[in-house]
PDB file of C-alpha atoms in Angstrom:
ATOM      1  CA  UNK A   1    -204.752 -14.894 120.123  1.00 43.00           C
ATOM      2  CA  UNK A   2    -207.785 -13.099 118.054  1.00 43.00           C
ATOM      3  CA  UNK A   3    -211.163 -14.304 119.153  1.00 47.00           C
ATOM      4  CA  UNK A   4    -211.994 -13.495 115.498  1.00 52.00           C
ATOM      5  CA  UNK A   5    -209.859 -16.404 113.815  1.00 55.00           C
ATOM      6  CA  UNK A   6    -211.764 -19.754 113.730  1.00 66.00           C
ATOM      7  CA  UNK A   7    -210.895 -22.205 116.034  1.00 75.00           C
ATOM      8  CA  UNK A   8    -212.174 -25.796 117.528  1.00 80.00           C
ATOM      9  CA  UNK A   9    -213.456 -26.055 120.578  1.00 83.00           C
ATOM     10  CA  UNK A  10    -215.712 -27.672 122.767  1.00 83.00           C
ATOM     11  CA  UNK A  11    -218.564 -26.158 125.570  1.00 84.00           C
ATOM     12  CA  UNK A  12    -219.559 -26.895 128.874  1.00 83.00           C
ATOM     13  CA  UNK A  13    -223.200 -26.258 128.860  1.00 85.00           C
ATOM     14  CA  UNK A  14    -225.680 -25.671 131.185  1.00 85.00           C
ATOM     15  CA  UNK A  15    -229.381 -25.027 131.596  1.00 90.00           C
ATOM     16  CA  UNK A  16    -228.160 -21.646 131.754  1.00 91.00           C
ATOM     17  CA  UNK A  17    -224.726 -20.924 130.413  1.00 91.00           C
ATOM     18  CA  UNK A  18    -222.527 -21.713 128.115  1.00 91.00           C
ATOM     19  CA  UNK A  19    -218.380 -21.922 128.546  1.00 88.00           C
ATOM     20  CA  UNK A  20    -215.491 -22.757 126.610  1.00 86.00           C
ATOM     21  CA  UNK A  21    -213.553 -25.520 128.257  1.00 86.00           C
ATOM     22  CA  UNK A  22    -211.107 -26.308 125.624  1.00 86.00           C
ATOM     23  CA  UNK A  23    -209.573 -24.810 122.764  1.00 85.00           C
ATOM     24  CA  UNK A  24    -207.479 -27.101 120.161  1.00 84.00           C
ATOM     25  CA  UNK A  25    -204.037 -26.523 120.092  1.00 85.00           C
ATOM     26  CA  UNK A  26    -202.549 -28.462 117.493  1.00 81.00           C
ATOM     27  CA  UNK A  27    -204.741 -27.383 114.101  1.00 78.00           C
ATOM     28  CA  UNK A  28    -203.836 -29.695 111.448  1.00 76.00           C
ATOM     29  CA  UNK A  29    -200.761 -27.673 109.612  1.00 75.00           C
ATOM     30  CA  UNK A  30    -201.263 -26.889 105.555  1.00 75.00           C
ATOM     31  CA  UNK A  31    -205.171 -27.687 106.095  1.00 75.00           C
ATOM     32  CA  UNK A  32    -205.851 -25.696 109.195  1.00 78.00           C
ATOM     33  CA  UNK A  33    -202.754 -24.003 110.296  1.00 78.00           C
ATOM     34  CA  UNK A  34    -200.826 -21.913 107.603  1.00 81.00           C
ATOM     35  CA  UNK A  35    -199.016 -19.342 109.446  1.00 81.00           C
ATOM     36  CA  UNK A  36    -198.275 -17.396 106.035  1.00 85.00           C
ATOM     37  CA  UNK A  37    -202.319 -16.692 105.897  1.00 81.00           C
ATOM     38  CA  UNK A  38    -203.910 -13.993 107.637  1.00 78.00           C
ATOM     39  CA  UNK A  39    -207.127 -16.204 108.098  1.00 80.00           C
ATOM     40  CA  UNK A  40    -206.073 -19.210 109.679  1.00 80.00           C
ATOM     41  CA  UNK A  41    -206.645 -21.427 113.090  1.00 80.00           C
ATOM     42  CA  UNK A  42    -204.274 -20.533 116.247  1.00 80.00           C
ATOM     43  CA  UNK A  43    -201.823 -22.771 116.751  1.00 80.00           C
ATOM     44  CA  UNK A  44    -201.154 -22.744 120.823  1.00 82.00           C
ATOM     45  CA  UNK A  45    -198.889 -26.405 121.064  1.00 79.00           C
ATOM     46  CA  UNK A  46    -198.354 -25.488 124.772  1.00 81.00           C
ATOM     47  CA  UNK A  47    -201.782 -24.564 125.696  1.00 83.00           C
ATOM     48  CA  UNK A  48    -204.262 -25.979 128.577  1.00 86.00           C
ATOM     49  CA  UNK A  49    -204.426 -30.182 127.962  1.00 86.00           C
ATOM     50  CA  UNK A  50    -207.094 -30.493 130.170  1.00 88.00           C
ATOM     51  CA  UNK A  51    -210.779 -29.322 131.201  1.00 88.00           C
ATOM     52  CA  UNK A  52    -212.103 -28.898 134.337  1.00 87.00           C
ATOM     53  CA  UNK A  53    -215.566 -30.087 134.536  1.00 84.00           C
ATOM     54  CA  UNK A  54    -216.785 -29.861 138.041  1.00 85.00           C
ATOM     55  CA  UNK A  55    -214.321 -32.215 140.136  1.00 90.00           C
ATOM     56  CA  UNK A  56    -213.122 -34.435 136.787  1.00 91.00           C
ATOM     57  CA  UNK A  57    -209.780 -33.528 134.941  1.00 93.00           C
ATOM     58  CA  UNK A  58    -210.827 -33.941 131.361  1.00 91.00           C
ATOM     59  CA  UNK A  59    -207.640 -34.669 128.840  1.00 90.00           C
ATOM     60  CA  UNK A  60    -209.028 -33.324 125.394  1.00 88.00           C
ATOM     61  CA  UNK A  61    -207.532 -34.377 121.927  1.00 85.00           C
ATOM     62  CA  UNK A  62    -209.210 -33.005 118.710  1.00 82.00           C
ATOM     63  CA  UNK A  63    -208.441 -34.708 115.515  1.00 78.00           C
ATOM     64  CA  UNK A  64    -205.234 -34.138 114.626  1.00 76.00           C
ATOM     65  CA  UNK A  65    -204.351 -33.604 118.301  1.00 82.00           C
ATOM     66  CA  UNK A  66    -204.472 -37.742 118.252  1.00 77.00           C
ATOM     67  CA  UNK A  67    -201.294 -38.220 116.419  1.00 76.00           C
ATOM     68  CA  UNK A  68    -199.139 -35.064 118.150  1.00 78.00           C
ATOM     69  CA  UNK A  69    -197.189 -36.546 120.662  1.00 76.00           C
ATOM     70  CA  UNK A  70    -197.086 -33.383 122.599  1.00 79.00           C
ATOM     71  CA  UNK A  71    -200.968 -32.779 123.742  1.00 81.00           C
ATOM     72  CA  UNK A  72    -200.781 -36.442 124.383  1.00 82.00           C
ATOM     73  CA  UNK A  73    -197.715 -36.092 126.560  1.00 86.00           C
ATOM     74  CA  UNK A  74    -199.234 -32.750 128.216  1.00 87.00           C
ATOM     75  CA  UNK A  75    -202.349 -34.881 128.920  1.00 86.00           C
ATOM     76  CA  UNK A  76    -200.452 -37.719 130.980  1.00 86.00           C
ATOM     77  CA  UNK A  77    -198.417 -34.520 133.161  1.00 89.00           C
ATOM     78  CA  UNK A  78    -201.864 -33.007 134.106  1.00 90.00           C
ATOM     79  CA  UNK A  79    -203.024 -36.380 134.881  1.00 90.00           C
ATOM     80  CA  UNK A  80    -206.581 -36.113 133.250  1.00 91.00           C
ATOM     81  CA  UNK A  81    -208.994 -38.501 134.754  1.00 93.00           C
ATOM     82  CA  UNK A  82    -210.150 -39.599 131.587  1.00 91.00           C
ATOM     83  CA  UNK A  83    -209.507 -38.866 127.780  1.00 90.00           C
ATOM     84  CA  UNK A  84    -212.241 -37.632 125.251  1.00 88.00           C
ATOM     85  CA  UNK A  85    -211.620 -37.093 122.087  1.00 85.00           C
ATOM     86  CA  UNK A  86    -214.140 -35.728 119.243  1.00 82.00           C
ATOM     87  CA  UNK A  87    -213.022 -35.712 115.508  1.00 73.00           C
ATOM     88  CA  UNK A  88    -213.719 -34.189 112.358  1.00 67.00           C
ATOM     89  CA  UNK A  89    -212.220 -37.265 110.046  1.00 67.00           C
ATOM     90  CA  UNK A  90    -215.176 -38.633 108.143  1.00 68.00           C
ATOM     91  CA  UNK A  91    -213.990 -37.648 105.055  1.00 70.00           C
ATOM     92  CA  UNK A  92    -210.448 -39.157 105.532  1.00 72.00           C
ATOM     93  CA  UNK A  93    -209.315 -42.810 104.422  1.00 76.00           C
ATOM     94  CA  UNK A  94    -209.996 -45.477 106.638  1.00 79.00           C
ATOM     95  CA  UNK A  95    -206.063 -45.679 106.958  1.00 80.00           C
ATOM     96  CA  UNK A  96    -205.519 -42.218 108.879  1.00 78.00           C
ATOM     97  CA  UNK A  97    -209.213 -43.032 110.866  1.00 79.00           C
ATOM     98  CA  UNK A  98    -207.335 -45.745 111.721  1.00 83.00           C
ATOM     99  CA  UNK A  99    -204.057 -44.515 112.239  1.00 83.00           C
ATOM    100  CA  UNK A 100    -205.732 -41.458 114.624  1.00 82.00           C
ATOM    101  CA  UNK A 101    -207.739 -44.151 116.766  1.00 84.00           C
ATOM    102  CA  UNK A 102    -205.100 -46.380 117.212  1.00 88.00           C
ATOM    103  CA  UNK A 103    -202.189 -44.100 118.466  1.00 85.00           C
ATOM    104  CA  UNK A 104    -205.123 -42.466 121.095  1.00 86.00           C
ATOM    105  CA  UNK A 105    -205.987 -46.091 121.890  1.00 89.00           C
ATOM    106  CA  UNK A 106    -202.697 -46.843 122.812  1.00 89.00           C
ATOM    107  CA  UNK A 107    -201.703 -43.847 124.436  1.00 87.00           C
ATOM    108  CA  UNK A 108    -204.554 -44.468 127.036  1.00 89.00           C
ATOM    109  CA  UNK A 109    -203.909 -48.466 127.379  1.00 92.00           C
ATOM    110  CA  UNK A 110    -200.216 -47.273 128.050  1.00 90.00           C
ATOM    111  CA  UNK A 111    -201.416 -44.386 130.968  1.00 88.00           C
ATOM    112  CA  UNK A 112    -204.395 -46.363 132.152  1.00 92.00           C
ATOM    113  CA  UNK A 113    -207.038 -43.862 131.398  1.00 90.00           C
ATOM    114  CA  UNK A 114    -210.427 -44.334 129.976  1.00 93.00           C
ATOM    115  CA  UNK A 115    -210.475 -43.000 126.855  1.00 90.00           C
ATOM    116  CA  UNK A 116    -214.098 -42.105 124.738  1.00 88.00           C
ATOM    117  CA  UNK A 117    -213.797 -41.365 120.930  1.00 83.00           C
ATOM    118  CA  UNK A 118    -216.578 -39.225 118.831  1.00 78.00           C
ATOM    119  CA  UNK A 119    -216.317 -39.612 115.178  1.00 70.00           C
TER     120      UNK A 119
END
C-alpha cells in the first residue's frame, strides 16, 4: 500500500505524538474505491478491525464499513471492547443514514458491545 494514495483514518493523539490507529478498509467502491484509477483509496477488506488504545480493544467501522458484513464480522473475532464508528454521510439521504446506523446498531445489540456513532 502507497502512503501517497488518500485514505481514512483515525489518530491516537497525545500531548506529544500523534499515531495512526486505524486505517479503513472497506472504501466505498465506484465513489472511493475504483481499482481501474491510478488515484484511488486502498482497499485492504482483511486488514486490522481493531485499535489498541492503551488496555481497550477498539472495533472501528468508517462509513461504509457499517453495512460490510466483513469488518463487522472481523470486529466480533477480535472481540473489541467497544465499537466506534465516525462517518462521512451528511450529504446522503436520510434512508442510507438510516440504513448505515441501523445495521451498526444491530450488529452491537446482537454481540453485546457498546457501540458510539459520530456523524
Amino acid at each position: 500500500m502507497l502512503n501517497s494514495h488518500p485514505q481514512a483514518v483515525i489518530y491516537a493523539i497525545t500531548h506529544n505524538s500523534k499515531e495512526i490507529v486505524y486505517r479503513q478498509r472497506t472504501p466505498m467502491t465506484g465513489g472511493m474505491y475504483n481499482p481501474f484509477y491510478k488515484d484511488t483509496f486502498p482497499a485492504n477488506w482483511f486488514g486490522e478491525s481493531i485499535a489498541q488504545i492503551g488496555k481497550r480493544k477498539i472495533g472501528v467501522a468508517i462509513c461504509f464499513e457499517y453495512v460490510t458484513m466483513c469488518p463487522i464480522l472481523q470486529m466480533w473475532v477480535n472481540n473489541s471492547d467497544v465499537i466506534i464508528a465516525p462517518t462521512s454521510i451528511w450529504w446522503s439521504p436520510t434512508q442510507l443514514k438510516n440504513a448505515q446506523i441501523q445495521s451498526l446498531k444491530l450488529a452491537a445489540r446482537i454481540w453485546q458491545k457498546p457501540v458510539v456513532i459520530y456523524h
